[in-house]
Coordinates of C-alpha atoms and ligand atoms in Angstrom, one line a residue:
M21 CA -60.9 -12.2 -23.3
S22 CA -63.0 -10.6 -26.0
Q23 CA -66.5 -10.9 -24.4
P24 CA -67.3 -9.9 -20.9
V25 CA -67.7 -13.0 -18.8
R26 CA -71.2 -14.0 -17.9
V27 CA -71.6 -17.3 -16.0
R28 CA -74.5 -18.9 -14.2
Y29 CA -75.2 -21.3 -11.4
A30 CA -78.3 -23.2 -12.4
P31 CA -79.5 -25.4 -9.6
S32 CA -82.7 -27.5 -9.7
P33 CA -84.8 -26.9 -6.5
T34 CA -85.1 -30.6 -5.6
G35 CA -84.2 -30.3 -1.9
S36 CA -81.5 -29.1 0.4
P37 CA -78.6 -28.0 -1.9
H38 CA -76.1 -30.8 -2.4
I39 CA -72.5 -30.0 -1.5
G40 CA -71.3 -31.0 -5.0
N41 CA -73.6 -28.4 -6.5
T42 CA -72.4 -25.8 -4.1
R43 CA -68.9 -26.5 -5.2
T44 CA -70.0 -25.8 -8.8
A45 CA -71.5 -22.5 -7.6
L46 CA -68.3 -21.7 -5.9
F47 CA -66.1 -22.3 -8.9
T48 CA -68.5 -20.4 -11.1
W49 CA -68.6 -17.4 -8.7
L50 CA -64.7 -17.4 -8.4
F51 CA -64.5 -17.4 -12.2
A52 CA -67.0 -14.5 -12.4
R53 CA -65.3 -12.4 -9.7
G54 CA -61.8 -13.1 -11.1
H55 CA -62.8 -11.8 -14.5
G56 CA -64.9 -8.9 -13.4
G57 CA -67.8 -10.9 -14.9
V58 CA -71.5 -11.4 -14.0
F59 CA -72.7 -14.2 -11.9
V60 CA -76.2 -15.3 -12.7
L61 CA -78.4 -17.4 -10.5
R62 CA -81.0 -19.3 -12.5
I63 CA -83.5 -21.7 -10.9
E64 CA -84.2 -24.7 -13.1
D65 CA -87.5 -25.9 -11.8
T66 CA -89.0 -27.4 -14.9
D67 CA -89.2 -30.8 -13.4
R68 CA -92.3 -30.4 -11.3
E69 CA -92.2 -34.0 -10.0
R70 CA -88.8 -33.5 -8.4
F71 CA -89.7 -30.0 -7.2
V72 CA -89.4 -29.6 -3.4
P73 CA -91.1 -26.4 -2.0
G74 CA -88.6 -24.3 0.0
S75 CA -85.5 -25.5 -1.8
Q76 CA -85.0 -22.3 -3.7
E77 CA -84.9 -20.5 -0.4
M78 CA -82.4 -23.1 0.9
I79 CA -80.2 -22.7 -2.2
E80 CA -80.2 -18.9 -1.8
E81 CA -79.5 -19.2 1.9
G82 CA -76.6 -21.5 1.2
L83 CA -75.1 -19.1 -1.3
R84 CA -75.5 -16.2 1.0
W85 CA -74.0 -18.1 3.9
L86 CA -70.9 -18.8 1.8
G87 CA -70.8 -15.2 0.5
L88 CA -71.5 -16.2 -3.1
D89 CA -73.4 -13.2 -4.1
W90 CA -75.2 -13.2 -7.4
D91 CA -75.5 -10.2 -9.7
E92 CA -78.7 -11.3 -11.6
G93 CA -81.3 -13.7 -10.5
P94 CA -84.1 -14.1 -8.0
G95 CA -84.4 -11.2 -5.7
K96 CA -81.9 -9.2 -7.8
G97 CA -83.6 -8.9 -11.2
G98 CA -81.5 -8.2 -14.3
D99 CA -82.0 -7.6 -18.0
Y100 CA -82.3 -11.3 -18.9
G101 CA -85.1 -12.4 -16.5
P102 CA -87.2 -14.0 -15.4
Y103 CA -84.5 -16.2 -13.8
V104 CA -86.9 -19.0 -12.7
Q105 CA -87.5 -21.4 -15.5
S106 CA -91.2 -22.1 -14.7
E107 CA -91.8 -18.4 -15.5
R108 CA -90.3 -18.8 -19.0
L109 CA -92.3 -21.7 -20.4
G110 CA -93.8 -19.5 -23.2
L111 CA -90.3 -18.9 -24.4
Y112 CA -89.4 -22.5 -24.6
R113 CA -92.6 -23.2 -26.6
E114 CA -91.7 -20.4 -29.0
Y115 CA -88.2 -21.8 -29.6
S116 CA -89.3 -25.4 -29.9
D117 CA -92.0 -24.4 -32.4
Q118 CA -89.4 -22.6 -34.4
L119 CA -87.3 -25.8 -34.7
V120 CA -90.4 -27.8 -35.6
A121 CA -91.2 -25.3 -38.4
E122 CA -87.6 -25.6 -39.6
G123 CA -87.7 -29.4 -39.6
K124 CA -85.2 -29.7 -36.8
A125 CA -87.6 -31.0 -34.3
Y126 CA -90.9 -32.9 -34.5
R127 CA -94.1 -33.7 -32.7
C128 CA -94.0 -37.3 -31.4
Y129 CA -97.3 -38.9 -30.7
C130 CA -96.1 -42.1 -29.3
T131 CA -98.1 -43.2 -26.3
Q132 CA -96.5 -44.1 -23.0
D133 CA -97.5 -47.7 -23.6
R134 CA -95.7 -47.9 -26.9
L135 CA -92.5 -46.3 -25.3
T136 CA -92.6 -48.7 -22.5
S137 CA -92.9 -51.8 -24.6
M138 CA -90.3 -50.4 -27.0
R139 CA -87.9 -50.1 -24.1
E140 CA -88.7 -53.5 -22.8
Q141 CA -87.9 -55.0 -26.2
Q142 CA -84.7 -53.1 -26.5
T143 CA -83.6 -54.2 -23.1
A144 CA -84.5 -57.9 -23.9
A145 CA -82.5 -57.7 -27.1
G146 CA -79.5 -56.2 -25.2
L147 CA -79.8 -52.9 -27.0
P148 CA -79.3 -49.5 -25.4
P149 CA -82.7 -48.0 -24.6
G150 CA -83.7 -45.0 -26.7
Y151 CA -86.4 -43.6 -28.8
D152 CA -86.7 -45.5 -32.1
R153 CA -87.6 -42.3 -34.0
R154 CA -90.9 -43.6 -35.4
C155 CA -92.5 -40.1 -35.4
R156 CA -89.4 -38.5 -37.0
D157 CA -90.4 -40.0 -40.3
L158 CA -94.2 -39.8 -40.3
T159 CA -95.7 -38.8 -43.6
P160 CA -97.6 -35.6 -43.8
E161 CA -100.8 -37.7 -44.0
Q162 CA -100.0 -39.7 -40.9
R163 CA -99.2 -36.5 -39.1
A164 CA -102.4 -34.8 -40.2
E165 CA -104.3 -37.9 -38.9
E166 CA -102.7 -37.6 -35.5
E167 CA -103.5 -33.9 -35.3
A168 CA -107.1 -34.5 -36.4
K169 CA -107.5 -37.1 -33.6
G170 CA -106.1 -34.5 -31.2
S171 CA -103.4 -37.0 -30.1
P172 CA -101.2 -35.6 -27.3
F173 CA -97.6 -35.1 -28.4
V174 CA -94.2 -34.2 -27.1
I175 CA -91.6 -32.2 -29.1
R176 CA -88.4 -34.1 -29.8
I177 CA -85.2 -32.6 -31.1
K178 CA -83.7 -34.3 -34.1
M179 CA -80.2 -35.6 -33.5
P180 CA -77.8 -36.4 -36.4
L181 CA -78.1 -40.1 -37.3
D182 CA -74.4 -40.6 -38.0
G183 CA -71.1 -38.9 -37.7
V184 CA -69.5 -37.6 -34.5
T185 CA -70.1 -34.6 -32.3
T186 CA -67.0 -33.1 -30.8
F187 CA -66.6 -30.3 -28.3
H188 CA -63.8 -28.8 -26.4
D189 CA -63.9 -28.9 -22.6
E190 CA -61.6 -26.5 -20.7
V191 CA -60.8 -29.3 -18.2
L192 CA -61.1 -32.5 -20.2
G193 CA -59.9 -31.4 -23.6
D194 CA -61.6 -32.5 -26.8
I195 CA -64.5 -34.9 -26.3
S196 CA -66.2 -36.8 -29.1
F197 CA -69.5 -38.7 -29.1
E198 CA -70.9 -40.9 -31.8
N199 CA -74.1 -39.3 -33.0
R200 CA -75.9 -42.6 -33.4
L201 CA -75.9 -42.9 -29.6
L202 CA -77.7 -39.6 -29.2
D203 CA -81.4 -39.9 -28.6
D204 CA -84.0 -37.5 -30.2
F205 CA -84.6 -36.1 -26.8
V206 CA -87.8 -34.5 -25.6
A207 CA -87.8 -30.7 -25.4
I208 CA -91.4 -30.1 -24.6
K209 CA -93.7 -32.5 -22.7
S210 CA -97.3 -33.3 -23.7
D211 CA -98.5 -30.9 -21.0
G212 CA -96.5 -28.1 -22.6
G213 CA -93.8 -28.1 -19.9
S214 CA -90.2 -27.9 -21.0
L215 CA -87.5 -30.3 -20.1
Y216 CA -84.2 -29.5 -18.6
N217 CA -82.0 -30.3 -21.7
F218 CA -83.9 -27.8 -23.8
A219 CA -84.6 -25.1 -21.4
N220 CA -81.0 -25.1 -20.2
V221 CA -79.6 -24.4 -23.7
V222 CA -82.2 -21.8 -24.6
D223 CA -81.6 -19.9 -21.4
D224 CA -77.8 -20.1 -21.6
H225 CA -78.1 -18.6 -25.0
L226 CA -80.7 -16.0 -24.2
M227 CA -78.9 -15.0 -21.0
G228 CA -75.6 -14.5 -22.9
I229 CA -73.7 -17.1 -20.9
T230 CA -70.1 -17.3 -22.0
H231 CA -68.8 -20.2 -19.9
I232 CA -70.6 -23.2 -18.4
I233 CA -69.0 -24.6 -15.3
R234 CA -70.7 -27.6 -13.9
G235 CA -70.3 -31.2 -12.6
N236 CA -69.0 -33.8 -14.9
E237 CA -72.3 -35.8 -14.8
F238 CA -73.3 -33.4 -17.6
V239 CA -70.5 -34.4 -20.0
S240 CA -72.6 -37.0 -21.7
S241 CA -75.5 -34.6 -22.3
T242 CA -73.3 -31.9 -23.8
P243 CA -73.2 -33.4 -27.3
R244 CA -77.0 -33.1 -27.4
F245 CA -76.7 -29.5 -26.3
I246 CA -74.1 -28.8 -29.0
N247 CA -76.4 -30.2 -31.6
L248 CA -79.2 -28.0 -30.3
Y249 CA -76.9 -24.9 -30.5
N250 CA -76.2 -26.0 -34.1
H251 CA -79.9 -26.3 -34.9
F252 CA -80.4 -22.7 -33.7
G253 CA -77.2 -21.4 -35.3
W254 CA -76.0 -20.3 -32.0
E255 CA -72.4 -20.2 -30.8
P256 CA -72.1 -22.6 -27.8
P257 CA -70.5 -21.2 -24.7
K258 CA -67.2 -22.6 -23.4
F259 CA -67.6 -25.7 -21.2
A260 CA -65.7 -26.7 -18.1
H261 CA -66.8 -29.9 -16.4
C262 CA -65.5 -30.2 -12.8
S263 CA -64.2 -33.5 -11.5
L264 CA -66.3 -36.1 -9.8
L265 CA -66.5 -36.0 -6.0
T266 CA -65.8 -39.3 -4.3
G267 CA -65.9 -40.8 -0.8
P268 CA -63.2 -42.9 0.6
G269 CA -61.7 -45.6 -1.7
G270 CA -63.2 -43.8 -4.8
A271 CA -66.8 -44.7 -4.0
K272 CA -69.5 -42.4 -5.3
L273 CA -69.9 -39.6 -2.7
A274 CA -72.8 -40.3 -0.4
K275 CA -74.4 -39.0 2.8
R276 CA -72.8 -41.8 4.8
H277 CA -69.4 -40.3 3.9
G278 CA -70.4 -37.3 5.9
A279 CA -71.2 -35.3 2.7
V280 CA -74.3 -33.4 3.6
G281 CA -75.8 -30.2 2.3
V282 CA -74.2 -26.8 2.8
L283 CA -76.8 -25.7 5.3
E284 CA -76.2 -28.8 7.3
Y285 CA -72.5 -28.0 7.6
R286 CA -73.5 -24.6 8.8
D287 CA -75.8 -26.2 11.4
Q288 CA -73.0 -28.6 12.4
G289 CA -70.9 -25.6 13.2
M290 CA -68.6 -25.3 10.3
L291 CA -67.4 -21.8 9.5
P292 CA -68.3 -20.5 6.0
E293 CA -64.7 -19.6 5.4
A294 CA -63.7 -23.2 6.2
V295 CA -66.3 -24.7 3.9
F296 CA -65.3 -22.1 1.2
N297 CA -61.7 -23.1 1.5
F298 CA -62.4 -26.8 1.6
L299 CA -64.7 -26.8 -1.4
S300 CA -62.4 -24.7 -3.5
L301 CA -59.7 -27.5 -3.2
L302 CA -62.1 -30.2 -4.4
G303 CA -61.2 -30.5 -8.0
W304 CA -59.1 -27.3 -8.2
S305 CA -55.5 -26.8 -7.3
P306 CA -53.7 -23.5 -6.8
G307 CA -50.6 -25.1 -8.4
D308 CA -48.7 -25.4 -5.2
D309 CA -49.3 -27.3 -2.0
R310 CA -51.2 -24.5 -0.1
E311 CA -54.2 -25.8 1.8
L312 CA -55.3 -23.1 4.2
M313 CA -56.2 -20.2 1.9
S314 CA -58.2 -17.1 2.5
R315 CA -61.1 -16.2 0.2
D316 CA -58.9 -13.5 -1.4
E317 CA -56.0 -15.8 -1.9
I318 CA -58.3 -18.3 -3.6
L319 CA -59.7 -15.6 -5.8
Q320 CA -56.3 -14.5 -6.8
A321 CA -55.2 -18.0 -7.7
F322 CA -58.3 -19.4 -9.3
S323 CA -58.4 -20.2 -13.0
L324 CA -60.1 -22.8 -15.1
E325 CA -56.7 -24.2 -15.9
G326 CA -56.3 -25.1 -12.3
L327 CA -59.4 -27.4 -12.4
T328 CA -58.2 -31.0 -12.2
K329 CA -59.4 -34.0 -14.1
H330 CA -59.0 -36.7 -11.6
P331 CA -61.8 -37.4 -9.1
A332 CA -61.6 -35.3 -5.9
F333 CA -61.8 -37.1 -2.6
F334 CA -64.3 -35.5 -0.3
D335 CA -62.4 -35.9 3.0
V336 CA -64.7 -34.8 5.8
E337 CA -61.9 -35.2 8.3
K338 CA -60.0 -32.6 6.4
L339 CA -63.0 -30.2 6.5
V340 CA -63.2 -30.7 10.3
W341 CA -59.5 -30.0 10.6
M342 CA -59.7 -26.9 8.5
N343 CA -62.7 -25.8 10.5
G344 CA -60.7 -26.1 13.7
E345 CA -57.9 -24.0 12.1
Y346 CA -60.3 -21.3 11.1
I347 CA -61.9 -21.3 14.6
R348 CA -58.5 -20.7 16.1
S349 CA -57.7 -17.9 13.8
C350 CA -61.1 -16.1 14.4
S351 CA -61.2 -13.0 16.5
I352 CA -63.0 -13.4 19.9
D353 CA -65.8 -11.1 18.7
R354 CA -66.4 -13.0 15.5
L355 CA -66.3 -16.3 17.2
A356 CA -68.7 -15.1 19.8
E357 CA -71.0 -13.9 17.1
L358 CA -70.8 -17.2 15.3
L359 CA -71.6 -19.1 18.5
V360 CA -74.7 -17.1 19.4
P361 CA -77.1 -19.2 17.2
H362 CA -75.7 -22.4 18.6
L363 CA -76.1 -21.2 22.1
V364 CA -79.6 -19.9 21.4
S365 CA -80.7 -23.2 20.0
A366 CA -79.3 -25.0 23.0
A367 CA -81.3 -22.6 25.2
L368 CA -78.2 -21.2 26.9
L369 CA -78.8 -17.8 25.5
P370 CA -82.1 -15.9 24.9
A371 CA -83.0 -15.4 21.2
D372 CA -82.0 -11.8 21.6
P373 CA -79.0 -11.8 23.8
S374 CA -78.2 -8.6 25.8
E375 CA -74.9 -6.7 25.9
A376 CA -74.1 -8.4 29.2
D377 CA -74.8 -11.8 27.7
L378 CA -72.4 -11.1 24.9
A379 CA -69.8 -9.7 27.2
Y380 CA -70.0 -12.9 29.3
L381 CA -69.8 -15.0 26.2
K382 CA -66.7 -13.2 25.0
R383 CA -65.0 -14.1 28.3
I384 CA -65.8 -17.8 27.7
V385 CA -64.7 -17.9 24.1
P386 CA -60.9 -17.8 24.7
L387 CA -61.3 -20.7 27.1
I388 CA -62.7 -23.0 24.4
Q389 CA -61.2 -21.6 21.2
E390 CA -58.1 -23.8 21.2
R391 CA -59.9 -27.1 21.3
V392 CA -63.1 -26.8 19.4
K393 CA -63.4 -28.3 15.9
R394 CA -67.1 -27.6 15.3
L395 CA -69.1 -24.8 16.8
S396 CA -71.9 -27.3 17.5
E397 CA -69.7 -28.9 20.1
V398 CA -69.6 -25.7 22.1
P399 CA -72.9 -25.6 23.9
E400 CA -72.3 -28.9 25.6
Q401 CA -68.8 -27.7 26.6
V402 CA -69.9 -24.4 28.0
A403 CA -73.3 -25.3 29.5
F404 CA -71.8 -25.2 33.0
F405 CA -71.1 -21.5 32.6
Y406 CA -74.8 -20.9 32.3
A407 CA -76.4 -23.6 34.5
D408 CA -78.2 -22.8 37.7
S409 CA -77.8 -26.3 38.9
L410 CA -75.2 -28.6 37.3
D411 CA -75.7 -31.8 35.5
Y412 CA -72.9 -33.8 37.1
D413 CA -71.1 -36.5 35.3
P414 CA -71.9 -39.6 37.5
K415 CA -68.5 -41.3 36.8
G416 CA -66.7 -38.2 37.8
V417 CA -68.8 -37.9 41.0
K418 CA -67.9 -41.4 41.9
K419 CA -64.2 -40.9 41.2
W420 CA -63.6 -37.5 42.7
L421 CA -66.4 -36.5 45.0
S422 CA -67.2 -39.6 47.0
S423 CA -64.6 -40.0 49.6
A424 CA -65.3 -39.2 53.3
E425 CA -62.7 -36.4 53.2
T426 CA -64.2 -34.6 50.2
P427 CA -66.6 -32.3 52.1
A428 CA -63.8 -31.0 54.3
L429 CA -61.5 -30.5 51.3
L430 CA -64.2 -28.6 49.4
R431 CA -64.9 -26.5 52.5
S432 CA -61.3 -25.6 52.9
V433 CA -61.0 -24.6 49.2
A434 CA -64.2 -22.5 49.6
D435 CA -62.8 -20.8 52.7
A436 CA -59.6 -20.0 50.9
L437 CA -61.5 -18.6 47.9
G438 CA -63.7 -16.6 50.2
D439 CA -60.7 -14.9 51.7
L440 CA -59.1 -14.0 48.4
D441 CA -58.6 -10.3 48.0
A442 CA -58.7 -10.2 44.2
W443 CA -60.6 -12.7 42.0
T444 CA -57.8 -13.4 39.6
I445 CA -56.7 -16.6 37.8
D446 CA -53.4 -16.7 39.7
G447 CA -55.0 -15.9 43.0
I448 CA -57.6 -18.6 42.5
E449 CA -54.9 -21.1 41.5
A450 CA -52.8 -20.3 44.5
A451 CA -55.8 -20.5 46.9
V452 CA -57.0 -23.8 45.5
R453 CA -53.6 -25.4 45.6
S454 CA -52.6 -24.3 49.1
A455 CA -56.0 -25.2 50.5
G456 CA -55.5 -28.7 49.0
E457 CA -52.1 -29.0 50.4
S458 CA -53.2 -28.0 53.8
M459 CA -55.6 -31.0 53.6
G460 CA -53.0 -33.3 52.3
A461 CA -54.4 -33.2 48.8
S462 CA -52.0 -31.6 46.3
G463 CA -52.2 -31.2 42.6
G464 CA -54.8 -33.4 40.9
K465 CA -56.1 -34.6 44.2
V466 CA -57.6 -31.2 44.8
I467 CA -58.0 -30.0 41.2
H468 CA -60.2 -32.9 40.1
P469 CA -62.6 -32.6 42.9
V470 CA -62.9 -28.9 42.5
R471 CA -63.3 -29.2 38.8
M472 CA -66.1 -31.7 39.3
A473 CA -67.7 -29.4 41.9
V474 CA -67.7 -26.2 39.9
T475 CA -68.2 -27.6 36.3
G476 CA -69.8 -31.0 36.9
R477 CA -67.4 -32.5 34.4
T478 CA -64.0 -34.2 34.4
T479 CA -62.7 -32.4 31.4
G480 CA -63.0 -28.9 30.0
P481 CA -61.3 -25.6 29.8
G482 CA -58.6 -24.6 32.2
L483 CA -60.1 -24.8 35.7
F484 CA -58.8 -21.6 37.1
E485 CA -59.6 -19.6 34.0
A486 CA -63.2 -21.1 34.1
M487 CA -63.5 -20.2 37.8
E488 CA -62.4 -16.7 37.1
V489 CA -65.2 -16.3 34.5
L490 CA -67.8 -18.0 36.7
G491 CA -67.1 -15.6 39.5
R492 CA -66.6 -16.0 43.2
D493 CA -70.3 -16.4 44.2
R494 CA -71.1 -19.0 41.8
C495 CA -67.9 -21.0 42.6
L496 CA -68.6 -20.9 46.3
H497 CA -72.2 -21.9 45.8
R498 CA -71.2 -24.8 43.7
L499 CA -68.5 -26.0 46.1
K500 CA -71.1 -26.0 48.8
A501 CA -73.7 -27.8 46.6
A502 CA -71.1 -30.5 45.8
E503 CA -70.8 -31.5 49.4
G504 CA -74.3 -32.8 49.1
L505 CA -73.2 -35.3 46.5
V506 CA -70.9 -37.1 48.8
P507 CA -72.6 -40.3 50.0
V508 CA -73.1 -40.3 53.8
D509 CA -72.5 -43.7 55.5
Ligands
LIG628 N1 -80.2 -27.8 -13.3 C1 -79.0 -28.6 -13.5 C2 -78.6 -29.1 -12.1 O1 -79.1 -28.8 -11.1 C3 -77.9 -27.6 -14.0 C4 -76.9 -28.3 -14.9 C5 -76.1 -27.2 -15.6 O2 -75.4 -26.5 -14.9 O3 -76.2 -27.1 -16.8 O4 -77.7 -29.9 -12.0

C-alpha cells in the first residue's frame, strides 16, 4: 500500500453508542492495526438538535472497554485536530465560501415556508421530495436584492444535473447513481452551523483519511460526497460499506431483538472479548468456519476482502453462548476481577473490596464458572455466600424442610459436621451422607434439605464444595436456623 493507512471512526454523540456503530469502530480499528495505520476518533456533533450530553463520554468508554484504542482524537490530540466538529465550524465556513466563490455552491434564501409547501406539492404529485434549485439560478440582481434585505441563507452544494456518479466500494463493487436524483444539499445552515454531509467530507480530507469504513446506510450519500470531492479537486478515500445488521427473519435490527448499546452489554455481564469476537463476525468472515477467535486471531485474519455483502443476523443467543465460552476459559483471577463491579452493585461487596474479600471471591468463582452465561447472573447465584440471614425459596422450604423428621435430620447432619476433623469437601460429603443414612434419609433425601438449609435455594453450585467455602461455623449456624423453618403442629 503506497500511503500509510489513516482511518477514522466518526460517531455522532446522539446517545448511548449503538452496537452497529461499535461494529464499525471495531472493523476500522482492526484495519488500522492490521496495517500499522492510525486510528482516529472524530466526534461528529454538528447536529445540535440530536446532541445528547454525555454521549461522547459513553462512546469513549465503550471503545476503551472493548480495547479499541485511538491514536488521535479527544483526549489524545494529534496533528489534525481539533477532533470534535463543533470546534471546527470556522473551517467549514471557509471551505464552503471557497466553493461559493468558485460557483460550485450557492447561497439559498428560500424560506422554511417555501420549502415546506414545495415538499407538499412534490409529495402530492408523487415526485421524490428534493430542493427545486430555485436559488441556484438567481440572477446577480436577485441575489443582490436578497443580500440587501439581509435575508437569511443556507449554503447549498451544486450537484450535477445529469449523468451518473460512480464509485468503487471495497465490499459492494462499483456503484452508480443517477445525478438527477442528487439533491443540492445544504452544507451550512442559516445559523452558520455545518451539516454532517459537508463537515464529514472536509474533515476526512483534512485529516488525511485513506479508507472510510462505515455502515451501508451511507451508501446512498456517497455519490454526494464524491461530487464534493470533485468540486474541491480532492482525491476521495477508498470506501468500504459494511453489511446491514438484522434481527430474526431479516427484520431491521431493533432493541426488541436484544440489540442494545455496547455499555449495556457490559452491564449485562458480557465479557469484552466475547463482544469483540461476536461483533467481528457480523459482516466479516475469516474465510473458514471458525467462530471462537481471540483478538489476535481476528487481527491476523482481518481484511476488507473478508467483509461480506449479505445482511448479518445479529443473533443475541449466539452472543450469550460465546460469552459463556469466554467465561469458562477465563482464569479465576480475571473472572473474579470482572465480577467485582457486579457484586459491588448488588451490595454483596464493598466498593473497595479487601484482600480477604477477593480471596473469598476467588474460592467461589470456580463453583459457578461452569454454568454462568452472563456475569450479571452471578450476584443472585452467590448471594448465599455472603448473606447473614438467608432468603429462603418458599417452594423449597415447603418441599424439603417441612416434614416432622427434618429437625432431627438437620441436627444429626450438624453433629456429624461438628465432629469432622478436617473441613474438606470429601469429609463434608461423607459426613452428610452417613448422617442422612443413619436417619433413614439417603442421597437426595438428605442432600436437598441440607442444600435448602445452607443455601436457601434448591439449585446452585455443588453442595459440598459450597459448604467447604462457607466454612463450618456458618454451615452449623444455618443448619440450626433452618430447624426454625419447620412448621410445628
Ligand atoms: N457521524 C456519522 C455517524 O455517526 C458517521 C458516518 C461516517 O462514518 O461517515 O453515523
